[in-house]
Amino acid sequence: MQFIDQARITVKAGRGGDGIVAFRREKYVPAGGPSGGDGGNGGNVVFQADSNLQTLLDFKFKQIILAENGRRGGPNKCTGASGNNIVLKVPCGTEVRHLETGIIFGDLTIDGESLVVAFGGIGGLGNAHYLSNRNRAPEKFTEGKDGEEWLLHLELKLLAEVGIIGLPNAGKSTLISVLSSARPKIADYPFTTLIPNLGVVRKPSGDGTVFADIPGLIEGAAEGIGLGHEFLRHIERTRLLIHLVDASALNPLEDIEIVENELSAYGHSLIDRPRILVLNKKELLDAKNLKKLERKLNQGSISEVISISAIMSNGLDILLNKIWSKLEI
Ligand SMILES: Nc1ncnc2c1ncn2[C@@H]1O[C@H](COP(=O)(O)OP(=O)(O)OP(=O)(O)O)[C@@H](O)[C@H]1O
Ligand SMILES: [Mg+2]
């Protein structure tokens, strides 16, 4: 499952400071030589990949990015201060393109990697540079150059390997929230989730993979009913599905069938995708009824059933071990 997050921004590097015209003034030196300093260089706009970031959402609110201008030169051949660079953090996997031509400026993939996307203008020259035998008192200087300005298109591509599916209210968002640092909205009504939530789930060794919690599926989802249609398209690219079922529902078997039928009706061999059947909310059933339900499901089911309580973080280790072994990572 690939999610594309994008943003459109303008970056403008700092302008170089102007050179200045000045002459030395010293006691007993009636005509001091030219001493105008150069302007400082403008600051660059720099992007830096940061593995703690997951989205380009910040850029929806910050669309124009300016680096600092260089300062003017000073007397006594003092060079003006350079403008500071502005360093913006972007998630790993951000591709930077020129908006109009599509030319790729760079692809930031490794944590800490940086890319100058707009160079600051160079500072102008002060009149001290123009001293010659013919002109002992030059009045000439140059202005600082403008910094580069670009309209950029940022695109972040994330690939989810594991999709969490199920009827509305099964606890899909609750599950991703206890497995990862994702903090989706959770509520006791159907269709709480309107867009997929992504979370990185890690093994104790630190490796991990992206899970996606998608909106609830209902009967007819494959034909576009409810919110399911669009999201079934997305899960075509996952390697593993977690089919989450509310164990406390009136008829969990029927619920499972609805989701299975949707996978099948959708086609694209979604029904053949490896998946794990997971009963959530197990704490709402007494031990005897839970066993009965598990046994019933194991009889005709697609795979062995794992019972968990997402809300109480119960049974998650067993589930995760199963996931890692199915993914072979
Ligand atoms: N193990 C559990 N025991 C009891 N209640 C639970 C459990 N897990 C989740 N819930 C509750 O179930 C409700 C639905 O949870 P959640 O929003 O995670 O479902 P969802 O499958 O993401 O729904 P939707 O498809 O509408 O987005 C919430 O009120 C949540 O607190
Ligand atoms: Mg949800």
Short mmCIF file of C-alpha atoms and ligand atoms in Angstrom, two decimals:
data_model
loop_
_atom_site.label_atom_id
_atom_site.label_comp_id
_atom_site.label_asym_id
_atom_site.label_seq_id
_atom_site.Cartn_x
_atom_site.Cartn_y
_atom_site.Cartn_z
CA MET A 1 0.00 0.00 0.00
CA GLN A 2 1.54 3.26 -1.02
CA PHE A 3 0.49 6.57 0.46
CA ILE A 4 1.52 9.75 -1.12
CA ASP A 5 1.71 12.85 0.93
CA GLN A 6 2.51 16.00 -0.96
CA ALA A 7 3.09 19.69 -0.52
CA ARG A 8 3.80 22.68 -2.68
CA ILE A 9 6.09 25.36 -1.32
CA THR A 10 8.17 28.36 -2.31
CA VAL A 11 11.73 28.55 -1.09
CA LYS A 12 13.79 31.69 -1.29
CA ALA A 13 17.41 31.88 -0.30
CA GLY A 14 18.84 35.06 1.21
CA ARG A 15 20.03 37.95 -0.92
CA GLY A 16 23.68 38.84 -0.74
CA GLY A 17 24.50 42.06 1.14
CA ASP A 18 25.69 45.06 -0.93
CA GLY A 19 29.30 46.14 -1.03
CA ILE A 20 29.77 49.71 0.17
CA VAL A 21 31.77 52.78 -0.73
CA ALA A 22 33.91 54.15 2.11
CA PHE A 23 37.32 55.81 2.53
CA ARG A 24 39.84 55.52 5.28
CA ARG A 25 39.76 58.43 7.66
CA GLU A 26 42.82 58.74 9.77
CA LYS A 27 44.51 61.63 11.49
CA TYR A 28 47.27 63.14 9.34
CA VAL A 29 46.21 61.13 6.27
CA PRO A 30 44.29 63.65 4.19
CA ALA A 31 43.11 61.28 1.48
CA GLY A 32 42.75 57.75 2.85
CA GLY A 33 42.28 54.94 0.36
CA PRO A 34 39.02 53.16 -0.39
CA SER A 35 37.92 50.92 2.46
CA GLY A 36 34.37 49.83 1.63
CA GLY A 37 33.81 46.18 2.66
CA ASP A 38 32.00 43.43 0.79
CA GLY A 39 28.49 42.31 1.56
CA GLY A 40 27.93 38.97 3.24
CA ASN A 41 26.46 36.03 1.33
CA GLY A 42 22.77 35.22 1.64
CA GLY A 43 21.74 32.11 3.61
CA ASN A 44 20.82 28.86 1.85
CA VAL A 45 17.57 26.94 2.19
CA VAL A 46 18.45 23.41 3.23
CA PHE A 47 16.27 20.30 3.69
CA GLN A 48 17.33 17.59 6.08
CA ALA A 49 15.83 14.10 6.38
CA ASP A 50 14.60 13.21 9.85
CA SER A 51 13.38 9.70 10.64
CA ASN A 52 11.16 11.01 13.45
CA LEU A 53 8.86 12.72 10.97
CA GLN A 54 6.08 10.89 9.16
CA THR A 55 4.24 13.51 7.12
CA LEU A 56 4.62 16.68 5.12
CA LEU A 57 1.72 18.20 7.01
CA ASP A 58 3.84 21.01 8.47
CA PHE A 59 4.31 22.41 4.99
CA LYS A 60 0.57 22.86 4.57
CA PHE A 61 0.86 25.69 7.05
CA LYS A 62 4.30 26.99 6.11
CA GLN A 63 4.31 27.51 2.38
CA ILE A 64 6.93 30.19 1.94
CA ILE A 65 10.36 29.56 3.32
CA LEU A 66 12.91 32.33 3.45
CA ALA A 67 16.55 32.21 4.45
CA GLU A 68 18.25 35.24 5.94
CA ASN A 69 19.80 37.97 3.77
CA GLY A 70 23.51 38.78 3.97
CA ARG A 71 24.43 42.10 5.61
CA ARG A 72 25.97 45.12 3.89
CA GLY A 73 29.71 45.52 4.00
CA GLY A 74 31.18 47.87 6.59
CA PRO A 75 33.91 50.49 6.62
CA ASN A 76 37.54 49.47 7.15
CA LYS A 77 37.07 46.64 4.65
CA CYS A 78 34.76 44.79 6.99
CA THR A 79 32.78 42.07 5.24
CA GLY A 80 29.12 42.00 6.21
CA ALA A 81 27.80 39.00 8.12
CA SER A 82 26.47 36.14 6.02
CA GLY A 83 22.80 35.29 6.38
CA ASN A 84 22.04 32.15 8.35
CA ASN A 85 20.94 29.05 6.46
CA ILE A 86 17.46 27.83 7.20
CA VAL A 87 17.32 24.08 7.77
CA LEU A 88 13.96 22.37 7.39
CA LYS A 89 13.34 18.84 8.57
CA VAL A 90 11.49 16.52 6.21
CA PRO A 91 10.51 12.86 6.60
CA CYS A 92 12.86 10.24 5.13
CA GLY A 93 11.62 9.37 1.64
CA THR A 94 10.83 12.94 0.57
CA GLU A 95 11.40 13.66 -3.07
CA VAL A 96 11.97 17.30 -4.04
CA ARG A 97 11.07 18.47 -7.55
CA HIS A 98 10.80 21.75 -9.35
CA LEU A 99 7.05 22.29 -9.64
CA GLU A 100 6.91 23.47 -13.24
CA THR A 101 9.57 21.39 -14.96
CA GLY A 102 9.39 18.31 -12.73
CA ILE A 103 13.20 18.29 -12.51
CA ILE A 104 14.30 16.35 -9.44
CA PHE A 105 16.39 18.37 -7.01
CA GLY A 106 16.99 15.37 -4.81
CA ASP A 107 15.56 12.48 -2.87
CA LEU A 108 16.13 12.53 0.88
CA THR A 109 16.14 8.96 2.06
CA ILE A 110 18.73 8.54 4.80
CA ASP A 111 18.25 9.99 8.28
CA GLY A 112 20.36 13.14 8.65
CA GLU A 113 20.99 13.52 4.90
CA SER A 114 20.76 17.13 3.72
CA LEU A 115 20.20 18.92 0.45
CA VAL A 116 20.62 22.60 -0.42
CA VAL A 117 17.49 23.45 -2.39
CA ALA A 118 18.18 27.16 -2.88
CA PHE A 119 21.57 28.84 -2.75
CA GLY A 120 21.95 32.27 -1.21
CA GLY A 121 23.12 35.15 -3.43
CA ILE A 122 26.74 36.18 -3.14
CA GLY A 123 27.58 39.46 -1.45
CA GLY A 124 28.53 42.53 -3.52
CA LEU A 125 32.03 43.99 -3.62
CA GLY A 126 33.03 47.09 -1.69
CA ASN A 127 34.99 49.87 -3.34
CA ALA A 128 38.23 48.61 -1.75
CA HIS A 129 38.30 46.07 -4.59
CA TYR A 130 38.44 48.73 -7.28
CA LEU A 131 41.60 50.52 -6.18
CA SER A 132 43.99 50.80 -9.14
CA ASN A 133 46.88 53.02 -10.23
CA ARG A 134 44.50 54.97 -12.42
CA ASN A 135 41.82 55.36 -9.84
CA ARG A 136 42.99 55.99 -6.31
CA ALA A 137 39.53 56.89 -5.04
CA PRO A 138 37.02 54.54 -6.72
CA GLU A 139 33.36 55.10 -6.03
CA LYS A 140 32.43 51.79 -7.56
CA PHE A 141 30.78 48.92 -5.68
CA THR A 142 28.45 46.08 -6.61
CA GLU A 143 25.13 45.05 -5.15
CA GLY A 144 24.54 41.66 -3.61
CA LYS A 145 22.91 39.08 -5.84
CA ASP A 146 19.42 37.75 -5.22
CA GLY A 147 19.17 34.31 -3.67
CA GLU A 148 17.65 31.49 -5.70
CA GLU A 149 13.88 31.20 -5.56
CA TRP A 150 12.03 28.08 -6.53
CA LEU A 151 8.53 26.73 -6.47
CA LEU A 152 8.90 23.16 -5.27
CA HIS A 153 6.78 20.06 -5.15
CA LEU A 154 7.49 17.71 -2.26
CA GLU A 155 6.29 14.15 -2.35
CA LEU A 156 6.56 11.53 0.36
CA LYS A 157 5.99 7.89 -0.50
CA LEU A 158 5.37 5.39 2.23
CA LEU A 159 4.78 1.76 1.65
CA ALA A 160 2.65 -0.17 4.14
CA GLU A 161 3.25 -3.90 4.30
CA VAL A 162 0.49 -4.79 6.71
CA GLY A 163 -3.13 -3.69 6.38
CA ILE A 164 -5.63 -3.89 9.24
CA ILE A 165 -9.13 -4.59 7.91
CA GLY A 166 -12.49 -5.33 9.47
CA LEU A 167 -15.98 -4.00 10.01
CA PRO A 168 -16.43 -0.53 11.47
CA ASN A 169 -15.88 -0.38 15.23
CA ALA A 170 -13.87 -3.62 15.40
CA GLY A 171 -11.01 -1.75 17.08
CA LYS A 172 -8.63 -1.34 14.13
CA SER A 173 -7.50 2.15 15.13
CA THR A 174 -7.15 1.06 18.76
CA LEU A 175 -4.87 -1.76 17.62
CA ILE A 176 -2.54 0.44 15.58
CA SER A 177 -2.41 2.92 18.44
CA VAL A 178 -1.13 0.27 20.87
CA LEU A 179 1.31 -1.26 18.39
CA SER A 180 2.88 1.94 17.09
CA SER A 181 3.25 5.59 17.93
CA ALA A 182 0.33 6.48 15.64
CA ARG A 183 -2.44 8.33 17.50
CA PRO A 184 -5.56 8.00 15.37
CA LYS A 185 -9.01 9.01 16.43
CA ILE A 186 -10.81 6.20 18.28
CA ALA A 187 -14.50 6.30 19.06
CA ASP A 188 -17.47 4.17 19.77
CA TYR A 189 -19.18 4.73 16.46
CA PRO A 190 -18.69 3.37 12.95
CA PHE A 191 -16.61 5.20 10.36
CA THR A 192 -14.45 6.99 12.87
CA THR A 193 -11.52 6.49 10.53
CA LEU A 194 -11.95 8.38 7.28
CA ILE A 195 -8.44 8.20 5.89
CA PRO A 196 -5.83 5.51 6.52
CA ASN A 197 -3.60 5.89 9.56
CA LEU A 198 -0.04 4.74 9.23
CA GLY A 199 2.15 3.54 12.06
CA VAL A 200 5.62 2.06 12.16
CA VAL A 201 5.63 -1.11 14.27
CA ARG A 202 9.06 -2.16 15.48
CA LYS A 203 10.57 -5.41 16.63
CA PRO A 204 12.69 -5.24 19.79
CA SER A 205 15.73 -5.32 17.47
CA GLY A 206 14.62 -2.00 16.02
CA ASP A 207 13.59 -3.19 12.53
CA GLY A 208 10.00 -2.72 11.72
CA THR A 209 7.45 -2.11 9.08
CA VAL A 210 4.57 0.20 8.27
CA PHE A 211 1.06 -0.84 9.28
CA ALA A 212 -2.03 0.82 7.89
CA ASP A 213 -5.35 1.06 9.67
CA ILE A 214 -8.03 1.62 7.07
CA PRO A 215 -11.65 2.73 7.37
CA GLY A 216 -14.17 0.03 8.21
CA LEU A 217 -15.50 -2.17 5.41
CA ILE A 218 -19.19 -2.97 5.08
CA GLU A 219 -21.33 -5.05 2.81
CA GLY A 220 -21.02 -3.63 -0.70
CA ALA A 221 -17.66 -1.99 -0.04
CA ALA A 222 -16.23 -3.61 -3.16
CA GLU A 223 -18.89 -1.82 -5.21
CA GLY A 224 -18.17 1.48 -3.56
CA ILE A 225 -20.59 1.47 -0.63
CA GLY A 226 -19.42 3.08 2.58
CA LEU A 227 -15.81 4.19 2.57
CA GLY A 228 -14.37 0.87 1.60
CA HIS A 229 -13.95 1.02 -2.14
CA GLU A 230 -11.06 3.42 -2.32
CA PHE A 231 -9.24 1.66 0.47
CA LEU A 232 -9.58 -1.80 -0.94
CA ARG A 233 -7.62 -0.44 -3.88
CA HIS A 234 -4.87 0.60 -1.50
CA ILE A 235 -4.57 -2.71 0.29
CA GLU A 236 -3.85 -4.43 -3.01
CA ARG A 237 -0.21 -3.69 -2.35
CA THR A 238 0.12 -4.93 1.22
CA ARG A 239 1.85 -8.24 1.88
CA LEU A 240 -0.30 -9.26 4.82
CA LEU A 241 -3.75 -8.44 6.11
CA ILE A 242 -4.94 -8.52 9.69
CA HIS A 243 -8.65 -9.20 9.72
CA LEU A 244 -9.91 -7.84 13.00
CA VAL A 245 -13.24 -9.02 14.38
CA ASP A 246 -15.20 -7.80 17.38
CA ALA A 247 -15.56 -10.96 19.50
CA SER A 248 -18.40 -9.38 21.46
CA ALA A 249 -20.51 -8.69 18.37
CA LEU A 250 -23.87 -10.42 17.97
CA ASN A 251 -22.64 -12.73 15.26
CA PRO A 252 -18.88 -12.66 14.70
CA LEU A 253 -19.07 -15.43 12.10
CA GLU A 254 -21.41 -13.43 9.97
CA ASP A 255 -19.17 -10.36 10.39
CA ILE A 256 -16.19 -12.30 9.16
CA GLU A 257 -18.11 -13.51 6.17
CA ILE A 258 -19.12 -9.99 5.18
CA VAL A 259 -15.50 -8.88 5.07
CA GLU A 260 -14.36 -12.05 3.31
CA ASN A 261 -17.07 -11.59 0.69
CA GLU A 262 -15.93 -8.05 0.06
CA LEU A 263 -12.35 -9.18 -0.43
CA SER A 264 -13.54 -11.77 -2.83
CA ALA A 265 -15.93 -9.48 -4.72
CA TYR A 266 -13.22 -6.93 -5.17
CA GLY A 267 -11.04 -9.33 -7.13
CA HIS A 268 -7.41 -8.51 -7.83
CA SER A 269 -6.58 -11.71 -5.93
CA LEU A 270 -7.15 -9.90 -2.64
CA ILE A 271 -8.83 -13.01 -1.32
CA ASP A 272 -5.55 -14.91 -1.72
CA ARG A 273 -3.56 -12.42 0.30
CA PRO A 274 -2.10 -13.99 3.43
CA ARG A 275 -4.06 -12.87 6.42
CA ILE A 276 -4.42 -13.43 10.12
CA LEU A 277 -7.83 -13.62 11.73
CA VAL A 278 -7.80 -11.76 15.03
CA LEU A 279 -10.59 -11.64 17.60
CA ASN A 280 -10.52 -8.35 19.48
CA LYS A 281 -12.35 -7.36 22.67
CA LYS A 282 -11.81 -10.85 24.08
CA GLU A 283 -12.12 -9.50 27.62
CA LEU A 284 -15.80 -8.85 26.96
CA LEU A 285 -16.46 -12.60 26.68
CA ASP A 286 -16.16 -15.12 29.47
CA ALA A 287 -13.50 -17.79 28.99
CA LYS A 288 -16.00 -20.49 28.04
CA ASN A 289 -17.71 -18.50 25.31
CA LEU A 290 -14.40 -17.29 23.94
CA LYS A 291 -13.14 -20.88 23.64
CA LYS A 292 -16.36 -21.89 21.94
CA LEU A 293 -16.05 -19.09 19.43
CA GLU A 294 -12.38 -19.80 18.77
CA ARG A 295 -13.12 -23.45 18.19
CA LYS A 296 -15.93 -22.64 15.77
CA LEU A 297 -13.71 -20.30 13.82
CA ASN A 298 -10.79 -22.68 13.71
CA GLN A 299 -12.97 -25.33 12.13
CA GLY A 300 -13.74 -23.60 8.89
CA SER A 301 -11.52 -20.62 9.01
CA ILE A 302 -8.81 -19.38 6.71
CA SER A 303 -6.12 -19.56 9.36
CA GLU A 304 -5.70 -20.04 13.03
CA VAL A 305 -7.37 -17.43 15.19
CA ILE A 306 -5.57 -15.18 17.64
CA SER A 307 -7.56 -13.55 20.43
CA ILE A 308 -6.47 -10.20 21.78
CA SER A 309 -7.64 -7.23 23.71
CA ALA A 310 -6.30 -4.15 21.94
CA ILE A 311 -7.52 -1.88 24.70
CA MET A 312 -5.82 -3.91 27.46
CA SER A 313 -2.73 -4.73 25.36
CA ASN A 314 -3.38 -8.41 25.85
CA GLY A 315 -2.23 -11.07 23.37
CA LEU A 316 -0.24 -8.59 21.31
CA ASP A 317 3.09 -10.42 21.58
CA ILE A 318 1.61 -13.58 20.12
CA LEU A 319 0.04 -11.56 17.34
CA LEU A 320 3.27 -9.70 16.55
CA ASN A 321 5.32 -12.90 16.48
CA LYS A 322 2.88 -14.36 14.03
CA ILE A 323 3.08 -11.23 11.88
CA TRP A 324 6.89 -11.23 11.81
CA SER A 325 7.02 -14.89 10.92
CA LYS A 326 4.51 -14.46 8.09
CA LEU A 327 6.43 -11.49 6.74
CA GLU A 328 9.71 -13.31 7.25
CA ILE A 329 11.43 -10.27 8.68
N1 LIG B 1 -10.38 -4.76 23.43
C1 LIG B 1 -11.37 -3.88 23.48
N2 LIG B 1 -12.32 -3.99 24.42
C2 LIG B 1 -13.33 -3.12 24.49
N3 LIG B 1 -13.49 -2.09 23.67
C3 LIG B 1 -12.60 -1.90 22.70
C4 LIG B 1 -11.48 -2.79 22.55
N4 LIG B 1 -10.75 -2.36 21.49
C5 LIG B 1 -11.38 -1.26 21.01
N5 LIG B 1 -12.48 -0.97 21.73
C6 LIG B 1 -13.46 0.13 21.54
O1 LIG B 1 -14.16 -0.06 20.34
C7 LIG B 1 -14.54 1.19 19.78
C8 LIG B 1 -14.11 1.25 18.35
O2 LIG B 1 -12.70 1.28 18.28
P1 LIG B 1 -11.91 1.88 17.04
O3 LIG B 1 -12.26 3.30 16.79
O4 LIG B 1 -10.48 1.52 17.27
O5 LIG B 1 -12.55 0.98 15.88
P2 LIG B 1 -12.25 1.01 14.31
O6 LIG B 1 -12.28 -0.42 13.87
O7 LIG B 1 -11.04 1.79 14.02
O8 LIG B 1 -13.54 1.73 13.76
P3 LIG B 1 -13.76 2.53 12.36
O9 LIG B 1 -13.79 1.51 11.29
O10 LIG B 1 -15.06 3.19 12.56
O11 LIG B 1 -12.64 3.50 12.23
C9 LIG B 1 -13.89 2.24 20.66
O12 LIG B 1 -14.86 2.73 21.55
C10 LIG B 1 -12.80 1.48 21.39
O13 LIG B 1 -12.51 2.06 22.63
MG MG B 2 -10.80 3.45 13.01
#
